[in-house]
Coordinates of C-alpha atoms and ligand atoms in Angstrom, one line a residue:
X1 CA -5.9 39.2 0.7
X2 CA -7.7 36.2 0.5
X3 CA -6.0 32.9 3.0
X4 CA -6.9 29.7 2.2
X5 CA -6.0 26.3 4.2
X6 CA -4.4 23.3 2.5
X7 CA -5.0 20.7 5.0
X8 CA -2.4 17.8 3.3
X9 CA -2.9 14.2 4.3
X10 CA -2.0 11.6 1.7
X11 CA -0.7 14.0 -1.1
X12 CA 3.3 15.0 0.9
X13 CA 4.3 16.8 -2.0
X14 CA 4.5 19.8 -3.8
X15 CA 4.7 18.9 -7.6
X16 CA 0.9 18.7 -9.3
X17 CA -0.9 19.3 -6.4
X18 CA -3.7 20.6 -6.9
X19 CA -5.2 21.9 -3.8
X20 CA -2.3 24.1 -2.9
X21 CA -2.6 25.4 -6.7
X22 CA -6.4 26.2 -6.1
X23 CA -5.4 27.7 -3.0
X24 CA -2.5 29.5 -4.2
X25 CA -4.3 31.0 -7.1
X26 CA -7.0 33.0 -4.2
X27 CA -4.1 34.1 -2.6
X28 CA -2.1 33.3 0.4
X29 CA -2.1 30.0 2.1
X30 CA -1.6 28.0 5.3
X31 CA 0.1 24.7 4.5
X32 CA -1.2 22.6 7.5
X33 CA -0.6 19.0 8.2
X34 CA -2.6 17.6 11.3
X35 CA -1.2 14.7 13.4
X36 CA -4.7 12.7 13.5
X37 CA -5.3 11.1 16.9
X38 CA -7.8 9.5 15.4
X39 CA -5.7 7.4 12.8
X40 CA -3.2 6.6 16.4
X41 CA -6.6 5.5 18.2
X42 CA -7.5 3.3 15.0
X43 CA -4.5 1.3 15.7
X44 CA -3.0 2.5 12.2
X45 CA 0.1 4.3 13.3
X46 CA 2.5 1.9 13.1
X47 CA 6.2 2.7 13.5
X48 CA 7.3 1.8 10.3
X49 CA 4.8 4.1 8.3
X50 CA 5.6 6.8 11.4
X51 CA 8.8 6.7 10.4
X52 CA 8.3 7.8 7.0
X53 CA 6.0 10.1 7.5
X54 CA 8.3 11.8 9.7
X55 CA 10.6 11.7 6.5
X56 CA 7.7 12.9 4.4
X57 CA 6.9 16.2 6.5
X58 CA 11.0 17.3 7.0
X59 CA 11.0 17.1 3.2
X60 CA 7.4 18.5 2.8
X61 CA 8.7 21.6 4.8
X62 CA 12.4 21.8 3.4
X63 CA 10.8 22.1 -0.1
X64 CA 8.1 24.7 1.2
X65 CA 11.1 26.8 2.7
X66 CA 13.0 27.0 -0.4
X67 CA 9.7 28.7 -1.9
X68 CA 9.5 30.6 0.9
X69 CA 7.2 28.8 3.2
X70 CA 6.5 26.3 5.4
X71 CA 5.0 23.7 6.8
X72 CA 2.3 24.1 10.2
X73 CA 2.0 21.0 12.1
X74 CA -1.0 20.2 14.9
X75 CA -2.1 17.5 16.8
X76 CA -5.6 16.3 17.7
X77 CA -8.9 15.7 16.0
X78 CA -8.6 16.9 11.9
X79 CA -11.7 18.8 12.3
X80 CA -11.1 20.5 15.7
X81 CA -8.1 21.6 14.6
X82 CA -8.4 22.8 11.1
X83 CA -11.8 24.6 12.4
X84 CA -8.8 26.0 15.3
X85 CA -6.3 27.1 12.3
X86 CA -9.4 28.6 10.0
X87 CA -11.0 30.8 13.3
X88 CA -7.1 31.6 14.3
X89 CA -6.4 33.3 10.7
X90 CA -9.8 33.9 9.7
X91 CA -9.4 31.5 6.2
X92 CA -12.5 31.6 4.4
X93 CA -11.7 28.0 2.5
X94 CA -9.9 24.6 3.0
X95 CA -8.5 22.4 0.0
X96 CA -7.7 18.7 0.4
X97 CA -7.5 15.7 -1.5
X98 CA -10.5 13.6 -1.5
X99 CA -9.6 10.1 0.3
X100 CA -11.8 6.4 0.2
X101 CA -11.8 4.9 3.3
X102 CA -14.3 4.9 5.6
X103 CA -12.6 7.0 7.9
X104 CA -11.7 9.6 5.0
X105 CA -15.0 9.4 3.8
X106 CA -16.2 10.1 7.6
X107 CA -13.3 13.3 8.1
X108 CA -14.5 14.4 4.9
X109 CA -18.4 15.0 5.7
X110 CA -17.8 16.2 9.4
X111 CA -15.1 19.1 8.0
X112 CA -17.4 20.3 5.9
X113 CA -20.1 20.3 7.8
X114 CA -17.9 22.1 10.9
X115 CA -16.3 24.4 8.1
X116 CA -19.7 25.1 6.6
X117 CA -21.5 26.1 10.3
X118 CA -18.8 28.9 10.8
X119 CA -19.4 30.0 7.1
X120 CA -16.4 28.6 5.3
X121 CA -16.2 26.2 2.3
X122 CA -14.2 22.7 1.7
X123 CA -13.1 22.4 -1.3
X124 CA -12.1 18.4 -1.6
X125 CA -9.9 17.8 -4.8
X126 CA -10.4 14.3 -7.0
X127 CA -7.0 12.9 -9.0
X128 CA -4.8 13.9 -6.0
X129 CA -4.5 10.1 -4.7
X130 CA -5.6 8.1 -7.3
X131 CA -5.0 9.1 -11.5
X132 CA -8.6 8.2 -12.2
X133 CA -11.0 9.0 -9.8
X134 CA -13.4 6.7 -8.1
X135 CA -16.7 6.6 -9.9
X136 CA -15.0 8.0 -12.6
X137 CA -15.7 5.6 -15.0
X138 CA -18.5 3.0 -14.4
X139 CA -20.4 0.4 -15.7
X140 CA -23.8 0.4 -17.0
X141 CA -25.8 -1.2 -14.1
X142 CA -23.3 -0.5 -10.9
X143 CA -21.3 2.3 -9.0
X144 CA -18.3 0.8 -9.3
X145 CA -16.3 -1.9 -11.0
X146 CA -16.1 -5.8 -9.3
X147 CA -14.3 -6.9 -12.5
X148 CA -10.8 -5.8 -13.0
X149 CA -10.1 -5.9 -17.4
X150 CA -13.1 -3.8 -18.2
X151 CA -12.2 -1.1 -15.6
X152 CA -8.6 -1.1 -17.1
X153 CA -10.1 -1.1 -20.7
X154 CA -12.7 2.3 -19.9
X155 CA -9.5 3.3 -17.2
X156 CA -6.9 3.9 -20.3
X157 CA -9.3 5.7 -21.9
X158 CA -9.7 8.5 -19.4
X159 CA -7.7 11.7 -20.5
X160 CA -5.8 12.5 -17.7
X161 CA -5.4 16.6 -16.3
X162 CA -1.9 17.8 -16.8
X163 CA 0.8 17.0 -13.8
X164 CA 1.9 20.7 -13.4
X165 CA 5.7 21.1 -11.2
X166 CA 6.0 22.6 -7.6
X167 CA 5.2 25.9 -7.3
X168 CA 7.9 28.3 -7.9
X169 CA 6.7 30.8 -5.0
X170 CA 4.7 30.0 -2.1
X171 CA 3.4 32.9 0.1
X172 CA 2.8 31.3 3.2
X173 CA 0.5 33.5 6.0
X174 CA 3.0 34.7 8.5
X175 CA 2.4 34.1 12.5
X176 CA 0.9 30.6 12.8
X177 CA 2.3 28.8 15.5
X178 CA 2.7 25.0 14.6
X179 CA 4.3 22.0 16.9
X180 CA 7.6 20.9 15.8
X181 CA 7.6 18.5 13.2
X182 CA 8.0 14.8 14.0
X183 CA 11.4 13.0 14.3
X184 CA 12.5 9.4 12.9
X185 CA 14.5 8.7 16.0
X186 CA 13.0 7.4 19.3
X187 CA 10.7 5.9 17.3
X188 CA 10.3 1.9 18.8
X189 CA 10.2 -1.1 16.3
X190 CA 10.9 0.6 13.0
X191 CA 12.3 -2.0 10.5
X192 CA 16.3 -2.0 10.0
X193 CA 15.6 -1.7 6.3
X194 CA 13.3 0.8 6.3
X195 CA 13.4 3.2 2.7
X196 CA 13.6 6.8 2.7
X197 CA 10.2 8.9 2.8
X198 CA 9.5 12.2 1.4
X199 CA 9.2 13.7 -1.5
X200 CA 13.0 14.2 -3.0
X201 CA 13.8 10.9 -2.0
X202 CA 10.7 9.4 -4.0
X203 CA 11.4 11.5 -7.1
X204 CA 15.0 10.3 -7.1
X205 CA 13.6 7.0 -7.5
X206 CA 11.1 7.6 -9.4
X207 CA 13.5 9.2 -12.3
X208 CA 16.0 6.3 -11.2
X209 CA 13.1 3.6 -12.1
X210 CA 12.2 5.5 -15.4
X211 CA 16.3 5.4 -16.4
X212 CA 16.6 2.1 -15.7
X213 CA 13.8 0.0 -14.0
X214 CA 10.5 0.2 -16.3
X215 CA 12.2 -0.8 -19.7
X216 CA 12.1 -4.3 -18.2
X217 CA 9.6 -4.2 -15.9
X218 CA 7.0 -6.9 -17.9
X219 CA 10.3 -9.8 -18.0
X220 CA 11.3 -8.9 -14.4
X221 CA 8.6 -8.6 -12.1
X222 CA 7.4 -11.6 -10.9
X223 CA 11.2 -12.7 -10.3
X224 CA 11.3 -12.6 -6.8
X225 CA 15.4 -12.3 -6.2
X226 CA 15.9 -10.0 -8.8
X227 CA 13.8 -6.8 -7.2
X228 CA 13.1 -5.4 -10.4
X229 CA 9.8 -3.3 -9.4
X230 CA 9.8 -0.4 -8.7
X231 CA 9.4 0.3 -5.2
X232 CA 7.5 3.3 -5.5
X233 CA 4.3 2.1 -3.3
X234 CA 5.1 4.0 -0.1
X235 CA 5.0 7.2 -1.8
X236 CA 1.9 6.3 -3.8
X237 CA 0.7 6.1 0.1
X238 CA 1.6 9.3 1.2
X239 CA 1.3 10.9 -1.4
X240 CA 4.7 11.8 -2.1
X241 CA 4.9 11.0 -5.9
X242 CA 1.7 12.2 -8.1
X243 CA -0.3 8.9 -9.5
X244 CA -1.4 10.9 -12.4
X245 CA 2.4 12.1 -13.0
X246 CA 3.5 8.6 -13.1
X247 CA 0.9 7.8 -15.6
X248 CA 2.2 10.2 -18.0
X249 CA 5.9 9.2 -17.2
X250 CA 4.7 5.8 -17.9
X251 CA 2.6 6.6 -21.1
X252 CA 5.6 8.9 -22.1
X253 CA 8.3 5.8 -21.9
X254 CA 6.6 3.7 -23.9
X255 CA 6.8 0.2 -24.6
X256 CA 5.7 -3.0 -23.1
X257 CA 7.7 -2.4 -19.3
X258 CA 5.7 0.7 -19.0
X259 CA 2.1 -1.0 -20.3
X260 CA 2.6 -3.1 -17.5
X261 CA 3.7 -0.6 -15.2
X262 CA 0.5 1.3 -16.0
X263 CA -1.8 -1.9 -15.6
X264 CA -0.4 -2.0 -11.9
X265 CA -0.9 2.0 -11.6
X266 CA -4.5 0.8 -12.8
X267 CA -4.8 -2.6 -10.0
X268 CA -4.2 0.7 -7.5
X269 CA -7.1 2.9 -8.7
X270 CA -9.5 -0.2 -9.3
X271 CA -9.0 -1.0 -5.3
X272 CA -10.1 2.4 -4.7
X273 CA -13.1 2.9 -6.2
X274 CA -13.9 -0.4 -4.8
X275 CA -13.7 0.6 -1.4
X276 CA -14.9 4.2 -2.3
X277 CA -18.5 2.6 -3.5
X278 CA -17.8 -0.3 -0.4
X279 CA -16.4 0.6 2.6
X280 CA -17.6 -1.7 4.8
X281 CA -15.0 -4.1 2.1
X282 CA -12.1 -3.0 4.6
X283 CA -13.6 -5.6 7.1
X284 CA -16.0 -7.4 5.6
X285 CA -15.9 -10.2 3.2
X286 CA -16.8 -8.1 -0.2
X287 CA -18.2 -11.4 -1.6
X288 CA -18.7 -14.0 0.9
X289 CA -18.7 -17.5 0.5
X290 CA -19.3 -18.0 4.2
X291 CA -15.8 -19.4 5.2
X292 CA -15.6 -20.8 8.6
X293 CA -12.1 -19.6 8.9
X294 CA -10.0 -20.1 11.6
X295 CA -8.9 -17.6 13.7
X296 CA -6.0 -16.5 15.8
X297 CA -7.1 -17.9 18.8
X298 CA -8.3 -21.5 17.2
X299 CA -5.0 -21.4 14.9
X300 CA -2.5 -19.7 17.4
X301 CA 0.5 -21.9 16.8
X302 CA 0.5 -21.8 12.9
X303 CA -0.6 -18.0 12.7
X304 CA 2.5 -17.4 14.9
X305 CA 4.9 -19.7 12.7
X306 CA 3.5 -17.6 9.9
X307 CA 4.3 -13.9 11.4
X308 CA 7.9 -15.3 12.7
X309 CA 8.7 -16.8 9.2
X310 CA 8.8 -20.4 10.8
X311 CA 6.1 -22.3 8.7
X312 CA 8.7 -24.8 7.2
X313 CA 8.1 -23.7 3.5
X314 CA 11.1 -21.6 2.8
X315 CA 9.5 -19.3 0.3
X316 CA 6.8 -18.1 2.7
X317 CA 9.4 -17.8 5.8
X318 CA 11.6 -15.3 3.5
X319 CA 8.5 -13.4 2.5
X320 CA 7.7 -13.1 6.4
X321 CA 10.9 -12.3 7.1
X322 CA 11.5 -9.6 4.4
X323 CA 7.7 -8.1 5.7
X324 CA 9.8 -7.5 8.9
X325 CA 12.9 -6.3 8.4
X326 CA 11.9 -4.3 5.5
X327 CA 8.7 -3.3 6.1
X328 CA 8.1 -4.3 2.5
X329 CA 7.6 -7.2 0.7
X330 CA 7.6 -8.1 -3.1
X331 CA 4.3 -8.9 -4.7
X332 CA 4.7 -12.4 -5.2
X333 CA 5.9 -12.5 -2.0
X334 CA 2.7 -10.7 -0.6
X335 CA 0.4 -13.4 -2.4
X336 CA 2.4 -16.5 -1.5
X337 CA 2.1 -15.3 2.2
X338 CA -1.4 -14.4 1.6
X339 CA -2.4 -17.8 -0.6
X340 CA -0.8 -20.1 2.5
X341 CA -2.3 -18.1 5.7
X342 CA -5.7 -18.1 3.8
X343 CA -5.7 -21.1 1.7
X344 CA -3.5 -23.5 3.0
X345 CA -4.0 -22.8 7.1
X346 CA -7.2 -21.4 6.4
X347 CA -7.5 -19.0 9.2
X348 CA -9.0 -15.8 8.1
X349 CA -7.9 -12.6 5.6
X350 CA -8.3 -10.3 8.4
X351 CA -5.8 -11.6 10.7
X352 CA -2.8 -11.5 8.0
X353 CA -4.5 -8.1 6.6
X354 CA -4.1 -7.0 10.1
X355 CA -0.2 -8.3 11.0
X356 CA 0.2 -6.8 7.5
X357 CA -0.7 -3.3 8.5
X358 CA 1.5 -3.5 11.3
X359 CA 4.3 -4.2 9.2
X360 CA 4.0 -2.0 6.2
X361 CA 5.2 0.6 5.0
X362 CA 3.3 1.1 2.2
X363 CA 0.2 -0.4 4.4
X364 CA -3.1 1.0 2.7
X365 CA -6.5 -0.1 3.4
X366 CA -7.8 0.1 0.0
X367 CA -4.7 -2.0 -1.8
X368 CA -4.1 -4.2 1.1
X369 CA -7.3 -5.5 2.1
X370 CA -8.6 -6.0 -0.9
X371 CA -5.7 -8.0 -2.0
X372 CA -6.1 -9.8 1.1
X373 CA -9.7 -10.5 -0.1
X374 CA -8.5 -11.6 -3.5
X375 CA -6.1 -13.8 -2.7
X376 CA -8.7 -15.3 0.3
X377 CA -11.5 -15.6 -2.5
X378 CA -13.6 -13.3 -0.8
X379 CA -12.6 -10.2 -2.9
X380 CA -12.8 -9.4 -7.1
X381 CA -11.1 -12.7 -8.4
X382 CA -12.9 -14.4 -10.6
X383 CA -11.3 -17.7 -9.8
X384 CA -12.0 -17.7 -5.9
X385 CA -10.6 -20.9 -5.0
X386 CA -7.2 -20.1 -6.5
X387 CA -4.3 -21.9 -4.5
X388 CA -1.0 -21.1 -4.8
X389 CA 1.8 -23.9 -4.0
X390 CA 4.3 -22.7 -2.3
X391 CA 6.5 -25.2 -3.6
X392 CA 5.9 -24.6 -7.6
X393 CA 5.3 -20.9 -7.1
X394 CA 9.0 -20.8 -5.5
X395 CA 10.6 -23.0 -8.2
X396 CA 9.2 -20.8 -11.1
X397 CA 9.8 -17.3 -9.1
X398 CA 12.9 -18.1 -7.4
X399 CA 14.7 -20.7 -9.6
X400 CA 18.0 -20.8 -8.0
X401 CA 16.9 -19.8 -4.6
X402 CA 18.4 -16.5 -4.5
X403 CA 15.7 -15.3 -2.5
X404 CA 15.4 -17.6 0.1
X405 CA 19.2 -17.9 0.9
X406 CA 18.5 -13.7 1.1
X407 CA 16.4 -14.3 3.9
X408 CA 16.8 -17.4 6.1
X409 CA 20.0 -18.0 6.7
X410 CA 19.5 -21.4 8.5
X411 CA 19.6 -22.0 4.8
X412 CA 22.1 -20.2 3.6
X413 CA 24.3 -23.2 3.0
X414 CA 21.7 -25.0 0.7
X415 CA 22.8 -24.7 -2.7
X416 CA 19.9 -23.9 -5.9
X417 CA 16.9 -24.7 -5.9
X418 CA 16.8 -27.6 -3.4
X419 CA 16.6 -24.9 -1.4
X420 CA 12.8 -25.0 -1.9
X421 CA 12.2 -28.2 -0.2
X422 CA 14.7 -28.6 2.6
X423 CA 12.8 -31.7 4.1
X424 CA 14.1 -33.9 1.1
X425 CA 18.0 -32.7 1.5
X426 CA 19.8 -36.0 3.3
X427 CA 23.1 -36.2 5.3
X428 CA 25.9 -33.8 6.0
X429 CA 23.1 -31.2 3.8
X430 CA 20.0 -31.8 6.2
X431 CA 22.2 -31.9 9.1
X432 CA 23.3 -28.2 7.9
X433 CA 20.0 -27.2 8.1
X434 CA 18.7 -28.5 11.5
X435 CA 17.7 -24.8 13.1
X436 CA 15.2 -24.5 10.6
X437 CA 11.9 -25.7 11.4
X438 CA 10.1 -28.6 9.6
X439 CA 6.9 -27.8 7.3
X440 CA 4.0 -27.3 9.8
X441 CA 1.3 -28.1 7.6
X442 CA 1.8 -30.6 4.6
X443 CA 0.4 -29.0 1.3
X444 CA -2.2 -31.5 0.8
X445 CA -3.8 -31.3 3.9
X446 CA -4.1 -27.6 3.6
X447 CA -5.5 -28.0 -0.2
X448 CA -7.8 -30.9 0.7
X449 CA -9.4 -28.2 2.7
X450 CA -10.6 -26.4 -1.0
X451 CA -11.1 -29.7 -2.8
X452 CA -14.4 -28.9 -4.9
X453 CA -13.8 -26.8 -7.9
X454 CA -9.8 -26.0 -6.8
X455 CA -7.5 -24.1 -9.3
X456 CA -4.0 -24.8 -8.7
X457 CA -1.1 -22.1 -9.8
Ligands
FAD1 P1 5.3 -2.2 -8.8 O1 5.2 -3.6 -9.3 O2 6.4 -1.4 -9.2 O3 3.9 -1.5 -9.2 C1 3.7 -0.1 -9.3 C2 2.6 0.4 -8.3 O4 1.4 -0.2 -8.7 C3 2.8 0.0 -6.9 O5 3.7 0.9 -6.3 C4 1.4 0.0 -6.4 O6 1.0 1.3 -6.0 C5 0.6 -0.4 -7.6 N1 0.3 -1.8 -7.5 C6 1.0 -2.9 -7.9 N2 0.3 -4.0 -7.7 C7 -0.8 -3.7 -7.1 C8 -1.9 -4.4 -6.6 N3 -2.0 -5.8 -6.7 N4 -2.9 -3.8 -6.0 C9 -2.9 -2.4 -5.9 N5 -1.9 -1.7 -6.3 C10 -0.9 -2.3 -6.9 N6 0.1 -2.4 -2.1 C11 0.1 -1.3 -1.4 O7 0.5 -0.2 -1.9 N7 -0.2 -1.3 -0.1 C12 -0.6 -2.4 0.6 O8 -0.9 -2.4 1.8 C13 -0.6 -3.6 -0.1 N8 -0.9 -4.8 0.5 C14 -1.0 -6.0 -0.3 C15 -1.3 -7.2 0.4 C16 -1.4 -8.4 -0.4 C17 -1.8 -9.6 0.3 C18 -1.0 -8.3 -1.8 C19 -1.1 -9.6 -2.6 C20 -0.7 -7.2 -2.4 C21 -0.6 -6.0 -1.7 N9 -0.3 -4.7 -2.3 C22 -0.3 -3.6 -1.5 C23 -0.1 -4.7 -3.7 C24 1.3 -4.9 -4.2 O9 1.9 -6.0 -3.7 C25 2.3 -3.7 -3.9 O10 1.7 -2.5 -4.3 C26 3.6 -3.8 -4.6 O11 4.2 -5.0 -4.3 C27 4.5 -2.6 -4.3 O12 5.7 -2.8 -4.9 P2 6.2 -1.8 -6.0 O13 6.0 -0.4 -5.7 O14 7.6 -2.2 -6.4 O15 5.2 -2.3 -7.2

């Protein structure tokens, strides 16, 4: 009998996946997940995404057990090691999901060529990770998008493959000796709030957002108190929900919650075949207008107020502080933070892009630094010297101050929305609020900075 490798990575799931159908359907297969020194040695591994992987690969092997398999786990480099498994069972072909980063792009080219030397084939599967796949669609004169509506116009026109369920049966190859698989606990710095990974955990919520969430998703989600997104963007990360399921999901609820739903499930594929066609985008300005940014070093005090959620501006500070004990953040909390570090203290994308990463859970290089680079003016947005006001933004996203009181509770006593601007509160009110710090920056300074041709939100 023919024994094929699926070498998972950021697809931790069993429903529509479809290099462990293709592998299935040659015969047996050898379910292998491989603990990539080379993503610790990247500095990507932080806790908080740890963490959930760990949740991700109990519940990737739970669910292979109750179809009679399981999971095999190795450590070291991808290649070494699947080359290792492949010699060890004598598999004539590997399936994966095709990835975008540079890295991916990289692991990609030197498996096959290591698979290919020893006579064995990679088969690398699109629509895994993303529901349209990168280069896809494309304009006339380019390899990729720069421009988000026309992508979404020629992206809802793609007919999307069917999302098939888990297997019913899977015959795993018996006598493969894997590592035990990774535990949440002893794990250092993992955020108190951290969600549940895995696979049953993000289909609960899944068909828990589809019940209830998406209906009013188009009213609800800018309102930053209110959490009414849906959440789902760690297991669009690893993989543990199906991008092209949720597009049918989507499509098959109907009405104007789920078009707007879908337009985000399209802002995720447009990042990717970005950085698919542009790599080098993960660290370099994708359209530079030769910023003189200021960096950690030259801003160390305010980049510091920023990560601690000390920059005087309440909206930002509860962002900051959600980013940590979450490890997640609401959009308009993302670009708020973003908008201030960038525009207002002008220090550079790639210094909040990078404390970002540390932090989240859903940290992804294609949809985090390239949202970095939009909202720095660097990236895809046609209006680059977009500023948002942290003051205005807060008023029209957190009217009462629900948030805020959430998340800084030096300011928990401050009732609606003067909440926004504690430096005008007087007496007995300002005296309440003493631990918390002053603005370190006034807002005019920071926009004086962007003066010609400025677009305020
Ligand atoms: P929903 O509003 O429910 O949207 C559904 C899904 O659409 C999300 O789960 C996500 O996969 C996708 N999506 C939504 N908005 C965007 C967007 N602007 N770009 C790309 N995909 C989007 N998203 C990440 O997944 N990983 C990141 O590392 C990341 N970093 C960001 C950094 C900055 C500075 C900004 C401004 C945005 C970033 N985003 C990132 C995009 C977005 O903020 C999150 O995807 C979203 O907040 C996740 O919450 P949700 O699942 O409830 O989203």
């Amino acid at each position: 009998m023919n024994v094929s490798i699926v070498l998972f990575t950021a697809d931790l799931r069993l429903h529509d996946h479809p290099p462990l159908r293709a592998a299935l359907k040659a015969g047996e297969v050898i379910p292998l997940f491989v603990r990539d020194t080379g993503v610790a040695s990247a500095g990507f591994a932080a806790p908080n995404r740890l963490a959930f992987l760990a949740d991700c690969l109990r519940d990737l092997d739970s669910g292979l057990r109750e179809r009679g398999g399981r999971l095999i786990v190795r450590s070291g480099d991808v290649v070494e090691e699947v080359c290792k498994v492949a010699t060890e069972t004598d598999a004539r072909e590997v399936h994966m999901a095709g990835d975008v980063s540079a890295y991916a792009q990289l692991r990609e080219q030197r498996l096959r060529r290591a698979l290919e030397a020893e006579g064995r084939r990679l088969h690398v599967h699109d629509t895994v990770t993303t529901a349209v796949a990168p280069g896809a669609v494309t304009p006339a004169a380019s390899d990729h998008f720069a421009v988000f509506t026309p992508y979404y116009r020629q992206w809802s026109g793609v007919r999307l493959r069917a999302a098939p369920a888990a297997p019913r049966e899977i015959r795993v190859l018996d006598g493969v000796g894997s590592e035990q698989l990774p535990a949440r606990t002893g794990l250092q710095g993992v955020s108190e709030g951290l969600a549940e990974g895995g696979e049953t955990a993000g289909r609960e919520r899944l068909a828990r957002w589809l019940r209830t969430g998406i209906t009013s998703y188009e009213d609800r989600h800018d309102d930053l108190a209110g959490d009414g997104t849906s959440r789902l963007s760690p297991h669009l990360h690893f993989g543990t929900l199906s991008p092209v399921e949720l597009v049918h999901r989507a499509r098959g609820a109907g009405g104007p919650g789920a078009e707007a739903f879908l337009r985000q499930l399209a802002w995720r594929d447009f990042h990717r075949q970005v950085l698919a066609a542009r790599p080098a985008a993960a660290t370099a300005d994708y359209r530079t207008k030769r910023d003189r940014w200021r960096t950690e070093r030259t801003a160390h005090e305010d980049v510091r107020a920023w990560k601690e959620g000390r920059t005087g501006y309440p909206v930002i500070d509860a962002a900051m502080r959600q980013l940590r004990h979450e490890g997640w953040i609401h959009n308009r909390g993302r670009l708020l933070a973003a908008s201030f570090l960038t525009k207002t203290l002008y220090v550079d994308w790639r210094v909040g892009a990078r404390y970002f990463l540390e932090l989240l859970v859903d940290g992804d290089v294609a949809s985090n630094q390239l949202n970095w680079q939009w909202m720095a003016g660097t990236g895809t947005d046609s209006r680059p010297n977009r500023v948002l006001n942290p003051v205005t933004q807060a008023s029209r996203y957190d009217p009462d101050g629900v948030y805020v009181r959430r998340w800084v509770p030096e300011l928990a006593a401050v009732e609606g929305p003067s909440v926004h601007q504690p430096w005008k509160l007087k007496g007995p009110d300002r005296a309440a609020t003493e631990d918390y710090p002053d603005p370190i920056v006034e807002l005019s300074a920071g926009l004086a900075r962007f003066r010609r041709g400025r677009d305020r939100d």
